[in-house]
XYZ file of C-alpha atoms in Angstrom:
568
model
C -4.445 33.947 21.847
C -0.841 33.854 23.085
C -0.475 30.228 22.018
C -1.732 31.040 18.527
C 0.561 34.070 18.250
C 3.565 32.025 19.366
C 2.857 29.430 16.700
C 2.679 32.065 13.981
C 5.914 33.720 15.136
C 7.703 30.381 15.388
C 6.481 29.358 11.939
C 7.636 32.611 10.319
C 11.058 32.470 11.980
C 11.540 28.821 11.093
C 10.640 29.327 7.451
C 12.940 32.346 7.235
C 15.944 30.656 8.838
C 15.862 27.168 7.361
C 13.603 27.665 4.344
C 11.235 24.816 4.963
C 8.541 23.717 2.104
C 5.839 21.390 0.768
C 7.533 18.749 -1.295
C 10.550 17.851 0.830
C 11.581 14.228 1.102
C 9.833 13.592 4.396
C 9.830 9.863 5.028
C 6.257 8.652 5.619
C 5.389 6.259 8.453
C 4.896 3.633 5.767
C 4.444 3.714 2.014
C 1.043 5.147 1.189
C 1.046 7.537 4.152
C 2.582 10.456 2.256
C -0.713 12.274 2.767
C 0.329 12.959 6.371
C 2.922 15.497 5.209
C 1.209 16.817 2.056
C 0.491 20.540 2.053
C -0.967 21.230 -1.407
C -4.657 20.605 -0.755
C -6.945 18.929 1.779
C -5.614 15.792 3.498
C -7.598 14.609 6.524
C -6.300 11.402 8.107
C -8.453 9.095 10.216
C -6.225 6.015 10.099
C -3.439 4.568 7.935
C -6.142 2.945 5.788
C -8.734 5.743 5.670
C -8.253 9.385 4.801
C -9.660 12.166 2.649
C -6.980 13.041 0.089
C -7.643 15.814 -2.383
C -5.125 17.967 -4.246
C -6.508 21.494 -4.707
C -6.105 21.523 -8.490
C -7.702 18.118 -9.053
C -11.249 19.462 -9.453
C -14.465 17.943 -8.172
C -15.480 17.082 -4.623
C -14.315 13.476 -4.351
C -11.325 12.106 -2.497
C -8.598 10.726 -4.765
C -8.919 7.365 -2.982
C -12.503 7.051 -4.256
C -11.569 7.283 -7.957
C -10.565 4.143 -9.868
C -7.705 4.468 -12.358
C -5.551 1.842 -14.155
C -2.526 3.124 -12.240
C -4.113 1.795 -9.020
C -4.585 -1.797 -10.209
C -2.193 -3.156 -7.581
C -3.492 -1.012 -4.718
C -5.726 -2.568 -2.065
C -9.495 -2.139 -2.340
C -10.790 -1.437 1.165
C -14.579 -1.735 0.873
C -15.145 1.207 -1.478
C -11.804 3.011 -1.365
C -8.404 2.335 -2.933
C -5.383 2.337 -0.613
C -1.685 1.518 -0.880
C -1.645 0.226 2.694
C -1.356 -2.520 3.711
C 1.162 -2.790 0.853
C 2.470 -6.141 -0.306
C 4.899 -4.620 -2.811
C 8.231 -6.467 -2.381
C 11.114 -4.207 -1.379
C 14.507 -4.114 -3.101
C 17.179 -6.467 -1.653
C 17.755 -5.316 1.945
C 17.036 -5.985 5.600
C 15.275 -3.405 7.772
C 13.598 -2.664 11.092
C 11.343 0.253 11.999
C 9.734 1.465 15.211
C 8.339 4.655 16.708
C 6.050 6.120 19.342
C 3.742 9.046 19.888
C 5.695 11.441 22.068
C 3.031 11.899 24.731
C 4.621 8.812 26.269
C 8.194 8.910 27.553
C 9.276 5.496 26.272
C 11.881 5.024 28.979
C 9.200 5.291 31.687
C 7.906 1.899 30.589
C 11.219 0.476 31.740
C 11.974 2.403 34.936
C 8.508 2.882 36.439
C 7.240 -0.342 38.054
C 3.757 1.011 38.891
C 1.293 3.458 37.364
C 3.117 3.389 34.078
C 1.814 5.748 31.371
C -0.489 4.362 28.730
C 1.454 3.014 25.767
C 0.990 5.631 23.039
C 0.678 3.273 20.052
C 4.109 2.294 18.695
C 4.716 1.525 15.054
C 6.411 -1.835 14.364
C 8.008 -3.281 11.237
C 10.752 -5.685 10.230
C 11.635 -7.574 7.103
C 14.161 -8.698 4.539
C 14.592 -9.489 0.896
C 17.580 -11.560 -0.119
C 19.889 -10.775 -3.045
C 19.081 -12.748 -6.179
C 20.693 -16.134 -6.725
C 20.415 -17.014 -10.405
C 17.356 -14.769 -10.435
C 15.622 -16.293 -7.405
C 15.058 -14.411 -4.142
C 13.072 -14.694 -0.908
C 11.347 -12.069 1.235
C 9.367 -11.673 4.459
C 7.818 -8.707 6.208
C 5.779 -8.050 9.358
C 4.339 -4.556 9.843
C 1.593 -2.609 11.558
C 0.842 1.058 12.188
C -0.856 1.627 15.548
C -1.126 5.398 15.187
C -4.688 6.765 15.022
C -5.881 3.672 16.936
C -6.313 4.802 20.540
C -9.414 7.001 20.139
C -11.583 4.142 18.827
C -9.842 1.237 20.559
C -12.355 0.936 23.431
C -15.269 0.564 21.004
C -13.447 -1.705 18.575
C -11.956 -4.156 21.061
C -15.441 -5.115 22.317
C -16.448 -6.666 19.008
C -13.441 -8.976 18.471
C -12.519 -12.034 20.491
C -8.740 -11.624 20.676
C -6.086 -8.932 20.435
C -6.697 -8.716 16.681
C -3.089 -8.102 15.680
C 0.107 -10.007 15.012
C 2.088 -8.009 17.606
C 1.068 -6.194 20.773
C -2.243 -5.187 22.316
C -2.980 -1.797 20.754
C -5.667 -2.980 18.328
C -3.973 -1.297 15.340
C -5.975 -0.370 12.252
C -3.973 -2.964 10.344
C -1.472 -5.676 11.209
C 0.063 -7.607 8.335
C 2.697 -10.257 7.723
C 3.791 -12.196 4.657
C 6.608 -14.315 3.241
C 7.327 -15.615 -0.209
C 9.618 -16.096 -3.177
C 10.284 -14.362 -6.463
C 12.231 -14.501 -9.692
C 13.700 -11.513 -11.534
C 15.740 -11.153 -14.722
C 15.798 -8.878 -17.772
C 12.469 -10.192 -19.058
C 10.373 -11.147 -16.038
C 9.705 -10.013 -12.496
C 7.442 -12.418 -10.605
C 6.582 -13.146 -6.974
C 4.257 -15.273 -4.833
C 3.522 -14.095 -1.269
C 1.399 -15.663 1.461
C 0.527 -14.354 4.904
C -1.980 -13.346 7.539
C -3.594 -9.988 8.155
C -5.884 -8.137 10.566
C -7.640 -5.123 9.104
C -10.332 -2.603 10.070
C -12.481 -1.290 7.204
C -14.264 2.068 7.494
C -17.799 1.853 6.092
C -20.196 4.461 4.801
C -22.051 3.887 8.088
C -18.945 5.383 9.808
C -18.302 2.160 11.738
C -15.095 0.150 11.816
C -15.524 -3.401 10.480
C -12.941 -6.034 11.560
C -11.626 -8.477 8.938
C -9.147 -11.299 9.534
C -7.428 -12.696 6.419
C -6.051 -16.183 7.041
C -4.557 -16.764 4.606
C -4.063 -14.065 2.034
C -2.069 -15.128 -1.043
C -0.929 -12.792 -3.798
C 0.925 -13.568 -7.032
C 2.354 -11.052 -9.493
C 4.183 -11.263 -12.795
C 5.501 -8.590 -15.140
C 6.470 -10.117 -18.488
C 7.373 -7.915 -21.433
C 4.561 -5.319 -21.529
C 2.081 -7.422 -19.553
C 1.315 -7.157 -15.832
C -0.706 -9.908 -14.140
C -1.922 -9.952 -10.527
C -4.053 -12.493 -8.690
C -4.958 -12.690 -4.988
C -6.888 -15.167 -2.873
C -8.344 -13.916 0.429
C -10.034 -16.074 3.070
C -11.637 -13.384 5.246
C -13.452 -13.782 8.555
C -15.847 -11.074 9.788
C -17.072 -10.947 13.378
C -19.017 -9.019 15.998
C -18.423 -10.685 19.366
C -21.061 -8.559 21.141
C -23.840 -9.707 18.797
C -22.396 -13.232 18.409
C -22.129 -12.707 14.640
C -19.622 -14.298 12.301
C -19.214 -14.548 8.563
C -16.726 -15.689 5.961
C -15.807 -14.419 2.510
C -13.587 -16.310 0.101
C -12.505 -13.863 -2.596
C -10.410 -14.060 -5.752
C -9.393 -10.756 -7.319
C -6.782 -9.482 -9.706
C -6.043 -7.948 -13.074
C -4.378 -8.360 -16.455
C -2.873 -5.219 -17.957
C -1.108 -4.597 -21.288
C 0.819 -1.336 -21.397
C 2.027 0.409 -24.524
C 5.681 -0.532 -25.151
C 8.612 1.558 -26.389
C 7.857 1.055 -30.090
C 4.187 1.819 -29.479
C 5.067 5.025 -27.619
C 6.852 6.378 -30.694
C 3.709 6.210 -32.827
C 0.804 8.558 -33.394
C -1.627 6.257 -31.558
C -0.688 4.558 -28.296
C -2.984 1.919 -26.818
C -3.162 -0.026 -23.562
C -5.883 -2.331 -22.265
C -6.706 -4.428 -19.243
C -9.205 -6.379 -17.239
C -9.857 -6.179 -13.475
C -12.002 -8.744 -11.692
C -13.430 -9.819 -8.319
C -15.411 -12.922 -7.338
C -16.682 -13.615 -3.798
C -18.311 -16.515 -1.989
C -20.030 -15.301 1.188
C -21.420 -17.252 4.118
C -22.775 -15.993 7.433
C -22.746 -12.236 8.090
C -20.072 -10.299 6.221
C -21.547 -6.743 6.489
C -21.002 -5.842 2.802
C -22.349 -7.166 -0.478
C -21.329 -7.386 -4.123
C -24.075 -7.702 -6.754
C -24.046 -11.171 -8.363
C -21.003 -11.950 -6.151
C -18.680 -10.821 -8.922
C -17.561 -7.831 -10.982
C -15.520 -7.802 -14.200
C -14.143 -4.510 -15.470
C -12.568 -4.316 -18.967
C -10.942 -1.007 -19.889
C -8.959 0.641 -22.685
C -6.498 3.525 -22.633
C -5.671 5.552 -25.751
C -3.229 8.367 -26.363
C -3.167 10.335 -29.618
C -0.221 12.668 -30.185
C -0.406 14.231 -33.664
C 2.379 16.686 -32.725
C 4.793 16.907 -29.822
C 2.781 19.841 -28.478
C -0.721 18.333 -28.626
C -1.751 15.249 -26.651
C -5.156 13.631 -26.174
C -5.728 10.891 -23.553
C -8.784 8.778 -22.835
C -9.563 5.873 -20.510
C -12.880 4.052 -20.964
C -14.293 1.123 -19.018
C -17.702 -0.536 -19.120
C -19.557 -3.602 -17.819
C -23.182 -4.662 -17.298
C -23.785 -2.121 -14.507
C -21.354 0.776 -14.840
C -19.271 2.887 -17.159
C -16.481 5.378 -16.510
C -14.619 7.763 -18.826
C -11.571 9.875 -17.984
C -10.144 11.980 -20.804
C -8.000 15.056 -21.365
C -6.643 17.303 -24.117
C -3.387 19.182 -23.489
C -1.431 21.720 -25.561
C 2.115 22.950 -24.924
C 2.238 26.595 -26.018
C 5.290 27.622 -28.130
C 7.479 29.804 -25.884
C 11.157 30.643 -25.319
C 13.299 27.684 -24.246
C 13.190 28.139 -20.467
C 9.496 28.972 -20.252
C 6.849 26.274 -20.423
C 3.129 27.069 -20.708
C 0.517 24.333 -20.860
C -3.228 24.679 -21.335
C -5.632 21.793 -21.112
C -9.071 20.460 -20.426
C -10.060 17.202 -18.728
C -13.272 15.339 -18.062
C -14.500 12.591 -15.748
C -17.911 11.059 -16.424
C -19.493 7.863 -15.224
C -22.014 6.037 -13.115
C -19.535 5.322 -10.301
C -16.147 6.661 -9.295
C -15.050 3.115 -8.427
C -16.870 0.360 -10.355
C -14.888 -2.355 -8.496
C -16.232 -1.318 -5.081
C -18.911 -2.921 -2.899
C -22.550 -2.357 -3.848
C -24.148 -2.635 -0.383
C -23.333 -2.323 3.300
C -25.484 -4.080 5.918
C -25.917 -2.276 9.236
C -28.267 -3.285 12.070
C -30.741 -5.020 9.757
C -30.776 -2.194 7.196
C -29.136 -2.016 3.782
C -27.044 1.001 2.772
C -26.800 1.376 -1.008
C -23.255 2.284 -2.051
C -24.142 3.197 -5.643
C -26.322 6.106 -6.740
C -28.710 6.407 -9.670
C -27.720 8.533 -12.639
C -24.210 9.729 -13.461
C -21.652 12.395 -12.602
C -19.922 14.788 -15.009
C -16.822 16.805 -14.160
C -15.239 19.204 -16.638
C -12.113 21.209 -15.859
C -9.989 23.683 -17.770
C -6.520 24.633 -16.585
C -3.347 26.493 -17.468
C 0.079 26.273 -15.884
C 3.499 27.756 -16.510
C 7.060 27.237 -15.289
C 10.271 29.173 -15.871
C 13.884 28.840 -14.746
C 16.755 31.277 -14.437
C 20.088 30.009 -13.171
C 19.328 28.286 -9.831
C 15.821 29.706 -9.524
C 12.563 28.260 -10.805
C 9.023 29.529 -10.448
C 5.623 28.627 -11.785
C 1.903 28.643 -11.259
C -1.367 26.977 -12.112
C -4.972 28.126 -12.402
C -8.100 26.127 -13.137
C -11.865 26.348 -13.300
C -14.117 23.312 -12.894
C -17.801 22.414 -12.856
C -19.373 19.186 -11.617
C -22.921 17.857 -11.944
C -24.101 14.758 -10.110
C -21.315 14.696 -7.519
C -21.511 11.682 -5.202
C -22.720 12.425 -1.676
C -24.659 10.672 1.104
C -28.297 11.090 2.117
C -28.196 10.721 5.908
C -31.581 9.587 7.238
C -30.587 9.020 10.872
C -27.605 9.003 13.219
C -26.963 6.932 16.350
C -24.305 7.339 19.011
C -22.259 4.556 20.602
C -20.285 6.105 23.452
C -18.061 8.648 21.635
C -18.593 7.273 18.122
C -21.445 8.282 15.802
C -22.905 6.056 13.059
C -25.260 6.978 10.234
C -28.007 5.409 8.129
C -28.932 6.342 4.570
C -27.670 5.776 1.027
C -25.057 7.089 -1.356
C -26.754 9.632 -3.624
C -25.989 12.560 -5.920
C -26.035 16.330 -5.873
C -28.087 16.897 -9.003
C -27.006 20.479 -9.366
C -23.956 22.262 -10.721
C -21.028 22.912 -8.398
C -18.329 25.326 -9.565
C -14.795 25.816 -8.329
C -11.810 28.030 -9.128
C -8.264 27.260 -7.964
C -4.862 28.878 -8.208
C -1.373 28.251 -6.900
C 2.128 29.700 -7.230
C 5.486 28.175 -6.379
C 9.121 29.231 -6.161
C 12.125 26.906 -6.120
C 15.805 27.440 -5.317
C 18.676 24.962 -5.360
C 22.441 24.758 -5.063
C 24.064 21.704 -6.660
C 23.069 18.598 -4.657
C 23.468 20.367 -1.329
C 20.268 22.373 -1.098
C 16.796 22.336 -2.633
C 14.031 24.688 -1.520
C 10.413 25.168 -2.593
C 7.685 27.554 -1.446
C 4.100 26.945 -2.483
C 0.821 28.751 -1.910
C -2.652 28.138 -3.252
C -6.377 28.735 -2.841
C -9.690 27.244 -3.917
C -13.175 28.722 -3.861
C -16.239 26.496 -4.397
C -19.837 27.571 -5.064
C -22.641 25.062 -4.533
C -24.828 23.361 -1.950
C -22.011 23.069 0.589
C -24.256 21.468 3.231
C -24.463 18.397 0.940
C -20.682 18.104 0.505
C -19.195 15.186 2.432
C -16.239 17.500 3.062
C -15.882 21.249 2.537
C -12.213 21.416 1.459
C -9.664 23.861 2.846
C -9.859 27.183 1.020
C -6.145 27.982 1.059
C -2.765 26.554 1.986
C 0.851 27.644 2.143
C 3.943 25.512 2.553
C 7.719 25.701 2.596
C 10.097 22.785 2.191
C 13.807 22.110 1.875
C 16.239 19.252 1.480
C 19.824 19.554 2.702
C 22.577 17.081 1.803
C 25.895 17.403 3.666
C 29.015 15.606 2.414
C 26.713 13.390 0.331
C 25.977 11.309 3.413
C 23.749 13.258 5.809
C 20.275 14.412 4.747
C 17.922 16.826 6.494
C 14.462 17.382 5.043
C 11.930 19.846 6.451
C 8.330 20.612 5.660
C 6.373 23.486 7.179
C 2.820 24.140 6.022
C -0.453 25.793 6.927
C -3.905 24.580 5.885
C -7.124 26.526 6.503
C -10.307 25.067 8.007
C -12.043 22.038 6.510
C -15.457 20.652 7.482
C -17.188 17.250 7.489
C -20.948 17.656 7.049
C -22.804 14.350 6.745
C -21.394 11.879 9.295
C -22.911 13.407 12.437
C -25.795 15.680 13.420
C -23.408 18.625 13.722
C -20.581 19.315 11.243
C -17.044 18.451 12.384
C -14.795 21.452 11.790
C -11.096 20.661 11.415
C -9.441 23.935 12.358
C -6.613 25.253 10.249
C -3.161 24.863 11.746
C 0.591 24.874 11.132
C 2.378 21.536 10.691
C 6.109 20.897 10.803
C 7.730 17.594 9.822
C 11.394 16.680 9.533
C 13.532 13.719 8.485
C 17.172 13.195 9.456
C 19.134 10.469 7.686
C 22.720 9.361 8.126
C 23.903 7.337 5.138
C 26.884 5.032 4.820
C 26.785 4.382 1.052
C 29.811 2.072 0.908
C 28.301 -0.181 3.556
C 24.744 0.183 2.199
C 23.557 1.321 5.657
C 20.868 3.964 6.280
C 19.804 5.327 9.694
C 16.658 7.468 9.478
C 14.583 9.378 12.010
C 11.386 11.322 11.281
C 9.296 13.722 13.361
C 5.678 14.071 12.237
C 2.912 16.483 13.246
C 5.025 18.941 15.210
C 3.493 22.323 16.168
C -0.115 21.401 15.386
C -2.783 20.655 17.970
C -3.850 17.070 18.604
C -7.201 16.914 16.833
C -9.552 14.470 15.146
C -9.308 15.063 11.411
C -12.099 12.635 10.454
C -15.281 11.516 12.251
C -14.696 8.320 14.268
C -11.006 8.605 13.425
C -7.961 8.807 15.658
C -6.052 11.778 17.000
C -3.168 13.012 14.893
C -0.312 13.349 17.386
C 3.349 14.270 17.415
C 5.380 11.116 16.849
C 8.901 9.938 16.114
C 9.735 7.064 13.758
C 13.177 5.559 13.237
C 14.402 3.074 10.636
C 17.587 1.045 10.250
C 18.080 -0.360 6.749
C 20.907 -2.373 5.181
C 20.843 -2.766 1.398
C 22.590 -5.508 -0.569
């Protein structure tokens, strides 16, 4: 009781004194990990490559990582989820190093204590460079891994691989990646070819971690005019040392995407189109399956804007097995200059949220179907407004949504392996209507470039068969954030937020309740703009208890990350 009271008092005092909110520029551990410091919905992190990410106003029950969109074409597909990490996006010209540790371990003790040293609390490691362009040509290399969230499952995972399963260290990180390559950039083209090696753990619908070793992985990209082309070759090895199992998958995947150009954007009808593809050649035991060993996904995007106030968008994709439609209609209500009011309706319908994903998972001689019969339909109406007066801005949003055929999982049995729990069954649907209502309000203050503050609060109430939800989302959240910039060279960013309880229902015999808690994150950055030098330190997960946020995931702990970066 006293501990809880102290946290509340500390949180209130902190927010009052330094005005700390939800959208501050908190540096993530790595790109794609912004969910760690998000406070505007339900974000439950199990590893850098697996989390439940859901903004409260998005509607529906699915995690954002489960939904395919054209904007994610260059993200990584990790079994049946879309993730930024491990990212092979080339950085801008610079050289950088990054490290950090969970603060349960006094780092200096590793150096001064010869015996009975504390357990290494999973350091983050990264280093890389990208050269300035020489007549358009440049070179780059990067090695990076995030060991956080690894320790809880390490004992179980290390048994099934033959070596340390990482490029650096012995912490069995959830991913360890390294690449090098060349590129060419000018006013008309931006192209690169990267090759490297990677160790990665995939999280299956069975709730087990599957090790994959890519050696090599090669990725080529080119942006020419309004076209974007990506192609990757992956030679992946799967293994289970305990069962003496091994398998290999040679995969080619990529996309071609035409985006509406500047002249097109000025017209009444704007059109974009693309094609995503995967082809695999499996041998041995690879633990997942793709129907016909290939998938091709053509899609079209259309925008119709008869007036500046009315906009209609639609994305439609279809192949032999699946179809997916995402569309919206939005109207900007005529109002006084400062005030903006928007009303809209959007829809998602289809046979699968991610038509590019795996079709089957193989677990202990049984097959788990990763696609359900029938289709899902999500319809959502919303309204939002924003107003400004001098250095003050405020706004809000409200929505109502209904979903039929939401994807879920029919668990037929669970088994326990030490402290981890696995499940059998199939992906299925909730063939009933689920309804939700959401609302949020925000207030922003700023003073020139020196100070920027935002407070945000929101709620969501859902009616339906909650016992069949993979996750019961948090019902409300509140957050405060602020950015400070002193003498244009020293930045302090804070984020303080509270999220109510969330609950996982289907991955164990008893639901896993993730208790609501306060979280405080902060970034401190000293900049030397003339020298192009940036020194950054970030504290993550302060105040909150160390808890498991996902089944078979890792503990979310207080940690410190520091970066030194020199730009060219």
